[in-house]
Structures are given as structure tokens and as C-alpha cells.
Amino acid sequence: METHTSAAGFLGERHANDRGCVISDLRMPGMNGLEMQEALARAGHIMPVIFLTGNGDIPSTVSAIQKGAVDYIEKCAPKEILLAAVQRALSRESDDHGRRLKRAQLKSRLAALSEREREVLSEVVQGKMNKEIAADLGIHERTVKLHRTAITTKLQVQSVAELTRLWLQAGH
């Protein structure tokens, strides 16, 4: 657990791979909590935020939640409410981290493909047959088959359905 005297100080010590959640006051001197939440997002830090406030208002609450805050809690709320929010935030962060890690691994596996293999893969996931792919790429059908074998080996999959799922999970 870390504490900071300002949002700017907190942001200055963030690293892209930081894990956890942020509990922030909404009203702070200098940068307020909503501005800090936006700065975190712009910098690519995906730590979930929980806001505490002594004088919340509906527009601030709506803005915080729309921008991904896990919760918006009044400072006088029982500690069980804050602890439950922290558990939700940490669970969300863990799930998000797992998805980001899996996506990075997929992208790494896809990056191992040659340019031609990526071209063939792009055609395969569109449901095209080897003959169509060969005609589109101006190569022999046997060459398409060799590329498909290389692709499935490098990506460690057995079917077009698995290839398509990986392709979509990687953000294509």
C-alpha cells in the first residue's frame, strides 16, 4: 500500500505494469480525482479507481462511473463497503491483467508468422478455400497448404475455428 500527498505525485511514480487499485479523494488540491483518473487512462495505466468523497454530486458520480471507476463512496460509509469495493476492484484488475497477458502472448505468437503466413491466415479466417487463397495471392495451392501447416504449427492450433478465435482475440 502506498500513500501520496497529491495526484501529480502519485502519477509521477506510476509504471505501465503497476498492479492494484487506486483509492482517491474526488476533491484534492491541484488535480482532482476525475482529472487523475483521466490522466491514468491517457498514460495507459489500467488500475481501477475507487472514489471517496465528502460532498459528492450526481454529475461527478456519473462521470467517474462512465470513465470506469469501480465505485463512488461517501467518506462516512462503513468500512465494509470500502473493503467490498476494493475486493471488486482487485478482482477486476486481476481479470483485466489476465486478458492483457493472454492477448500479448497471442500477439507474440502471431508475430512469429512470416508476412506471407499472415496473408494466408487473413484469408483462412475469412473462410476461403486453399484454391481461392492461392488465386488471391498468386501462389500455388500446394504452397498455401504448406503455409497453413506452418501457421497451425506455430500457433499450436488444430482447426480453422481455433485459428479464427485466436485471430479475433488478438484484436483483428
PDB file of C-alpha atoms in Angstrom:
ATOM      1  CA  MET A   1       0.000   0.000   0.000  1.00  0.00           C
ATOM      2  CA  GLU A   2       1.262   3.429  -0.942  1.00  0.00           C
ATOM      3  CA  THR A   3       0.021   6.863   0.007  1.00  0.00           C
ATOM      4  CA  HIS A   4       0.627  10.109  -1.827  1.00  0.00           C
ATOM      5  CA  THR A   5       0.017  13.737  -0.946  1.00  0.00           C
ATOM      6  CA  SER A   6      -1.145  14.675  -4.437  1.00  0.00           C
ATOM      7  CA  ALA A   7      -2.470  13.198  -7.642  1.00  0.00           C
ATOM      8  CA  ALA A   8       0.546  14.553  -9.523  1.00  0.00           C
ATOM      9  CA  GLY A   9       2.900  12.812  -7.079  1.00  0.00           C
ATOM     10  CA  PHE A  10       1.015   9.566  -7.473  1.00  0.00           C
ATOM     11  CA  LEU A  11       1.031   9.786 -11.276  1.00  0.00           C
ATOM     12  CA  GLY A  12       4.740  10.576 -11.307  1.00  0.00           C
ATOM     13  CA  GLU A  13       5.527   7.243  -9.689  1.00  0.00           C
ATOM     14  CA  ARG A  14       3.359   5.023 -11.916  1.00  0.00           C
ATOM     15  CA  HIS A  15       4.792   2.387 -14.225  1.00  0.00           C
ATOM     16  CA  ALA A  16       2.938   0.698 -17.082  1.00  0.00           C
ATOM     17  CA  ASN A  17       2.954  -2.675 -15.327  1.00  0.00           C
ATOM     18  CA  ASP A  18       1.758  -1.472 -11.895  1.00  0.00           C
ATOM     19  CA  ARG A  19      -0.900  -3.681 -10.354  1.00  0.00           C
ATOM     20  CA  GLY A  20      -3.559  -2.990  -7.756  1.00  0.00           C
ATOM     21  CA  CYS A  21      -6.259  -0.377  -7.401  1.00  0.00           C
ATOM     22  CA  VAL A  22      -6.440   3.311  -6.583  1.00  0.00           C
ATOM     23  CA  ILE A  23      -8.470   4.819  -3.764  1.00  0.00           C
ATOM     24  CA  SER A  24      -8.713   8.530  -4.334  1.00  0.00           C
ATOM     25  CA  ASP A  25     -10.490  11.502  -2.937  1.00  0.00           C
ATOM     26  CA  LEU A  26     -12.598  13.263  -5.501  1.00  0.00           C
ATOM     27  CA  ARG A  27     -11.643  16.748  -4.382  1.00  0.00           C
ATOM     28  CA  MET A  28      -7.936  17.401  -3.974  1.00  0.00           C
ATOM     29  CA  PRO A  29      -5.768  20.468  -4.370  1.00  0.00           C
ATOM     30  CA  GLY A  30      -4.334  20.827  -7.850  1.00  0.00           C
ATOM     31  CA  MET A  31      -5.516  17.892  -9.921  1.00  0.00           C
ATOM     32  CA  ASN A  32      -8.853  16.493  -8.753  1.00  0.00           C
ATOM     33  CA  GLY A  33      -9.737  12.799  -8.704  1.00  0.00           C
ATOM     34  CA  LEU A  34     -11.560  12.816 -12.052  1.00  0.00           C
ATOM     35  CA  GLU A  35      -8.605  14.525 -13.739  1.00  0.00           C
ATOM     36  CA  MET A  36      -6.264  11.961 -12.162  1.00  0.00           C
ATOM     37  CA  GLN A  37      -8.487   9.129 -13.470  1.00  0.00           C
ATOM     38  CA  GLU A  38      -8.312  10.615 -16.975  1.00  0.00           C
ATOM     39  CA  ALA A  39      -4.523  11.073 -16.715  1.00  0.00           C
ATOM     40  CA  LEU A  40      -4.132   7.431 -15.664  1.00  0.00           C
ATOM     41  CA  ALA A  41      -6.159   6.292 -18.675  1.00  0.00           C
ATOM     42  CA  ARG A  42      -4.233   8.542 -21.102  1.00  0.00           C
ATOM     43  CA  ALA A  43      -0.940   7.151 -19.796  1.00  0.00           C
ATOM     44  CA  GLY A  44      -2.157   3.580 -20.321  1.00  0.00           C
ATOM     45  CA  HIS A  45      -2.415   2.696 -16.625  1.00  0.00           C
ATOM     46  CA  ILE A  46      -5.420   0.460 -16.221  1.00  0.00           C
ATOM     47  CA  MET A  47      -5.611   0.372 -12.443  1.00  0.00           C
ATOM     48  CA  PRO A  48      -9.254   0.519 -11.297  1.00  0.00           C
ATOM     49  CA  VAL A  49     -10.233   3.580  -9.276  1.00  0.00           C
ATOM     50  CA  ILE A  50     -12.473   3.901  -6.233  1.00  0.00           C
ATOM     51  CA  PHE A  51     -13.508   7.425  -5.313  1.00  0.00           C
ATOM     52  CA  LEU A  52     -14.138   8.645  -1.793  1.00  0.00           C
ATOM     53  CA  THR A  53     -15.884  11.929  -1.298  1.00  0.00           C
ATOM     54  CA  GLY A  54     -17.258  14.033   1.490  1.00  0.00           C
ATOM     55  CA  ASN A  55     -19.521  16.009  -0.784  1.00  0.00           C
ATOM     56  CA  GLY A  56     -20.432  14.036  -3.870  1.00  0.00           C
ATOM     57  CA  ASP A  57     -22.750  15.218  -6.575  1.00  0.00           C
ATOM     58  CA  ILE A  58     -24.588  13.361  -9.321  1.00  0.00           C
ATOM     59  CA  PRO A  59     -22.611  14.747 -12.305  1.00  0.00           C
ATOM     60  CA  SER A  60     -19.274  13.767 -10.705  1.00  0.00           C
ATOM     61  CA  THR A  61     -20.583  10.330  -9.793  1.00  0.00           C
ATOM     62  CA  VAL A  62     -21.873   9.707 -13.306  1.00  0.00           C
ATOM     63  CA  SER A  63     -18.622  10.936 -14.874  1.00  0.00           C
ATOM     64  CA  ALA A  64     -16.473   8.758 -12.609  1.00  0.00           C
ATOM     65  CA  ILE A  65     -18.507   5.618 -13.274  1.00  0.00           C
ATOM     66  CA  GLN A  66     -18.697   6.258 -17.043  1.00  0.00           C
ATOM     67  CA  LYS A  67     -14.904   6.514 -17.102  1.00  0.00           C
ATOM     68  CA  GLY A  68     -14.563   3.160 -15.386  1.00  0.00           C
ATOM     69  CA  ALA A  69     -14.480   3.860 -11.648  1.00  0.00           C
ATOM     70  CA  VAL A  70     -15.338   0.770  -9.641  1.00  0.00           C
ATOM     71  CA  ASP A  71     -17.239   2.713  -7.010  1.00  0.00           C
ATOM     72  CA  TYR A  72     -18.016   6.149  -5.660  1.00  0.00           C
ATOM     73  CA  ILE A  73     -18.308   6.059  -1.880  1.00  0.00           C
ATOM     74  CA  GLU A  74     -19.024   8.694   0.730  1.00  0.00           C
ATOM     75  CA  LYS A  75     -16.254   9.058   3.306  1.00  0.00           C
ATOM     76  CA  CYS A  76     -18.648   8.305   6.157  1.00  0.00           C
ATOM     77  CA  ALA A  77     -19.653   4.916   4.680  1.00  0.00           C
ATOM     78  CA  PRO A  78     -18.947   1.817   6.796  1.00  0.00           C
ATOM     79  CA  LYS A  79     -15.535   0.235   6.224  1.00  0.00           C
ATOM     80  CA  GLU A  80     -17.216  -2.951   4.923  1.00  0.00           C
ATOM     81  CA  ILE A  81     -18.473  -1.005   1.910  1.00  0.00           C
ATOM     82  CA  LEU A  82     -14.980   0.256   1.139  1.00  0.00           C
ATOM     83  CA  LEU A  83     -13.469  -3.206   1.611  1.00  0.00           C
ATOM     84  CA  ALA A  84     -16.079  -4.743  -0.721  1.00  0.00           C
ATOM     85  CA  ALA A  85     -15.260  -2.086  -3.334  1.00  0.00           C
ATOM     86  CA  VAL A  86     -11.540  -2.842  -3.000  1.00  0.00           C
ATOM     87  CA  GLN A  87     -12.236  -6.561  -3.476  1.00  0.00           C
ATOM     88  CA  ARG A  88     -14.267  -5.815  -6.630  1.00  0.00           C
ATOM     89  CA  ALA A  89     -11.531  -3.523  -7.924  1.00  0.00           C
ATOM     90  CA  LEU A  90      -8.786  -6.066  -7.315  1.00  0.00           C
ATOM     91  CA  SER A  91     -10.859  -8.804  -8.929  1.00  0.00           C
ATOM     92  CA  ARG A  92     -11.462  -6.601 -11.976  1.00  0.00           C
ATOM     93  CA  GLU A  93      -7.771  -5.715 -12.159  1.00  0.00           C
ATOM     94  CA  SER A  94      -6.776  -9.371 -11.940  1.00  0.00           C
ATOM     95  CA  ASP A  95      -9.212 -10.339 -14.704  1.00  0.00           C
ATOM     96  CA  ASP A  96      -8.059  -7.426 -16.895  1.00  0.00           C
ATOM     97  CA  HIS A  97      -4.414  -8.312 -16.297  1.00  0.00           C
ATOM     98  CA  GLY A  98      -5.060 -11.921 -17.314  1.00  0.00           C
ATOM     99  CA  ARG A  99      -6.778 -10.798 -20.528  1.00  0.00           C
ATOM    100  CA  ARG A 100      -3.943  -8.359 -21.358  1.00  0.00           C
ATOM    101  CA  LEU A 101      -1.337 -11.057 -20.724  1.00  0.00           C
ATOM    102  CA  LYS A 102      -3.194 -13.576 -22.875  1.00  0.00           C
ATOM    103  CA  ARG A 103      -3.604 -11.022 -25.661  1.00  0.00           C
ATOM    104  CA  ALA A 104       0.122 -10.142 -25.536  1.00  0.00           C
ATOM    105  CA  GLN A 105       1.011 -13.831 -25.768  1.00  0.00           C
ATOM    106  CA  LEU A 106      -1.302 -14.234 -28.759  1.00  0.00           C
ATOM    107  CA  LYS A 107       0.213 -11.210 -30.468  1.00  0.00           C
ATOM    108  CA  SER A 108       3.675 -12.629 -29.827  1.00  0.00           C
ATOM    109  CA  ARG A 109       2.701 -15.948 -31.399  1.00  0.00           C
ATOM    110  CA  LEU A 110       1.178 -14.137 -34.382  1.00  0.00           C
ATOM    111  CA  ALA A 111       4.330 -12.030 -34.711  1.00  0.00           C
ATOM    112  CA  ALA A 112       6.298 -15.255 -35.220  1.00  0.00           C
ATOM    113  CA  LEU A 113       4.486 -15.755 -38.521  1.00  0.00           C
ATOM    114  CA  SER A 114       6.136 -14.624 -41.732  1.00  0.00           C
ATOM    115  CA  GLU A 115       4.467 -11.892 -43.778  1.00  0.00           C
ATOM    116  CA  ARG A 116       3.177 -14.463 -46.287  1.00  0.00           C
ATOM    117  CA  GLU A 117       1.850 -16.678 -43.473  1.00  0.00           C
ATOM    118  CA  ARG A 118      -0.051 -13.680 -42.075  1.00  0.00           C
ATOM    119  CA  GLU A 119      -1.514 -13.048 -45.540  1.00  0.00           C
ATOM    120  CA  VAL A 120      -2.610 -16.674 -45.791  1.00  0.00           C
ATOM    121  CA  LEU A 121      -4.008 -16.585 -42.248  1.00  0.00           C
ATOM    122  CA  SER A 122      -6.014 -13.470 -43.071  1.00  0.00           C
ATOM    123  CA  GLU A 123      -7.589 -15.322 -45.985  1.00  0.00           C
ATOM    124  CA  VAL A 124      -8.165 -18.520 -43.979  1.00  0.00           C
ATOM    125  CA  VAL A 125     -10.091 -16.743 -41.221  1.00  0.00           C
ATOM    126  CA  GLN A 126     -12.355 -15.260 -43.906  1.00  0.00           C
ATOM    127  CA  GLY A 127     -13.393 -18.832 -44.691  1.00  0.00           C
ATOM    128  CA  LYS A 128     -11.654 -19.061 -48.059  1.00  0.00           C
ATOM    129  CA  MET A 129     -10.592 -22.381 -49.514  1.00  0.00           C
ATOM    130  CA  ASN A 130      -6.971 -23.133 -50.458  1.00  0.00           C
ATOM    131  CA  LYS A 131      -7.750 -22.729 -54.147  1.00  0.00           C
ATOM    132  CA  GLU A 132      -9.265 -19.256 -53.567  1.00  0.00           C
ATOM    133  CA  ILE A 133      -6.343 -18.198 -51.367  1.00  0.00           C
ATOM    134  CA  ALA A 134      -3.852 -19.348 -53.996  1.00  0.00           C
ATOM    135  CA  ALA A 135      -5.656 -17.338 -56.682  1.00  0.00           C
ATOM    136  CA  ASP A 136      -5.910 -14.236 -54.466  1.00  0.00           C
ATOM    137  CA  LEU A 137      -2.227 -14.331 -53.516  1.00  0.00           C
ATOM    138  CA  GLY A 138      -0.903 -15.525 -56.868  1.00  0.00           C
ATOM    139  CA  ILE A 139       0.736 -18.633 -55.456  1.00  0.00           C
ATOM    140  CA  HIS A 140       0.308 -22.364 -55.967  1.00  0.00           C
ATOM    141  CA  GLU A 141      -2.316 -24.226 -53.954  1.00  0.00           C
ATOM    142  CA  ARG A 142       0.339 -26.567 -52.558  1.00  0.00           C
ATOM    143  CA  THR A 143       2.223 -23.514 -51.225  1.00  0.00           C
ATOM    144  CA  VAL A 144      -0.968 -22.402 -49.445  1.00  0.00           C
ATOM    145  CA  LYS A 145      -1.179 -25.851 -47.820  1.00  0.00           C
ATOM    146  CA  LEU A 146       2.438 -25.584 -46.654  1.00  0.00           C
ATOM    147  CA  HIS A 147       1.775 -22.138 -45.182  1.00  0.00           C
ATOM    148  CA  ARG A 148      -1.366 -23.388 -43.423  1.00  0.00           C
ATOM    149  CA  THR A 149       0.641 -26.226 -41.881  1.00  0.00           C
ATOM    150  CA  ALA A 150       3.303 -23.768 -40.706  1.00  0.00           C
ATOM    151  CA  ILE A 151       0.637 -21.458 -39.282  1.00  0.00           C
ATOM    152  CA  THR A 152      -1.145 -24.167 -37.300  1.00  0.00           C
ATOM    153  CA  THR A 153       2.195 -25.459 -36.003  1.00  0.00           C
ATOM    154  CA  LYS A 154       3.456 -22.021 -34.919  1.00  0.00           C
ATOM    155  CA  LEU A 155       0.128 -21.052 -33.360  1.00  0.00           C
ATOM    156  CA  GLN A 156      -0.376 -24.500 -31.809  1.00  0.00           C
ATOM    157  CA  VAL A 157      -3.922 -24.953 -33.101  1.00  0.00           C
ATOM    158  CA  GLN A 158      -5.717 -27.793 -34.846  1.00  0.00           C
ATOM    159  CA  SER A 159      -8.629 -26.170 -36.676  1.00  0.00           C
ATOM    160  CA  VAL A 160      -9.795 -23.134 -38.597  1.00  0.00           C
ATOM    161  CA  ALA A 161     -12.196 -22.394 -35.741  1.00  0.00           C
ATOM    162  CA  GLU A 162      -9.266 -22.164 -33.306  1.00  0.00           C
ATOM    163  CA  LEU A 163      -7.338 -20.001 -35.777  1.00  0.00           C
ATOM    164  CA  THR A 164     -10.295 -17.662 -36.117  1.00  0.00           C
ATOM    165  CA  ARG A 165     -10.756 -17.433 -32.338  1.00  0.00           C
ATOM    166  CA  LEU A 166      -7.064 -16.583 -31.864  1.00  0.00           C
ATOM    167  CA  TRP A 167      -7.210 -14.031 -34.672  1.00  0.00           C
ATOM    168  CA  LEU A 168     -10.207 -12.301 -33.060  1.00  0.00           C
ATOM    169  CA  GLN A 169      -8.754 -12.482 -29.552  1.00  0.00           C
ATOM    170  CA  ALA A 170      -5.613 -10.778 -30.819  1.00  0.00           C
ATOM    171  CA  GLY A 171      -7.754  -7.852 -31.901  1.00  0.00           C
ATOM    172  CA  HIS A 172      -8.102  -8.397 -35.643  1.00  0.00           C
TER     173      HIS A 172
END
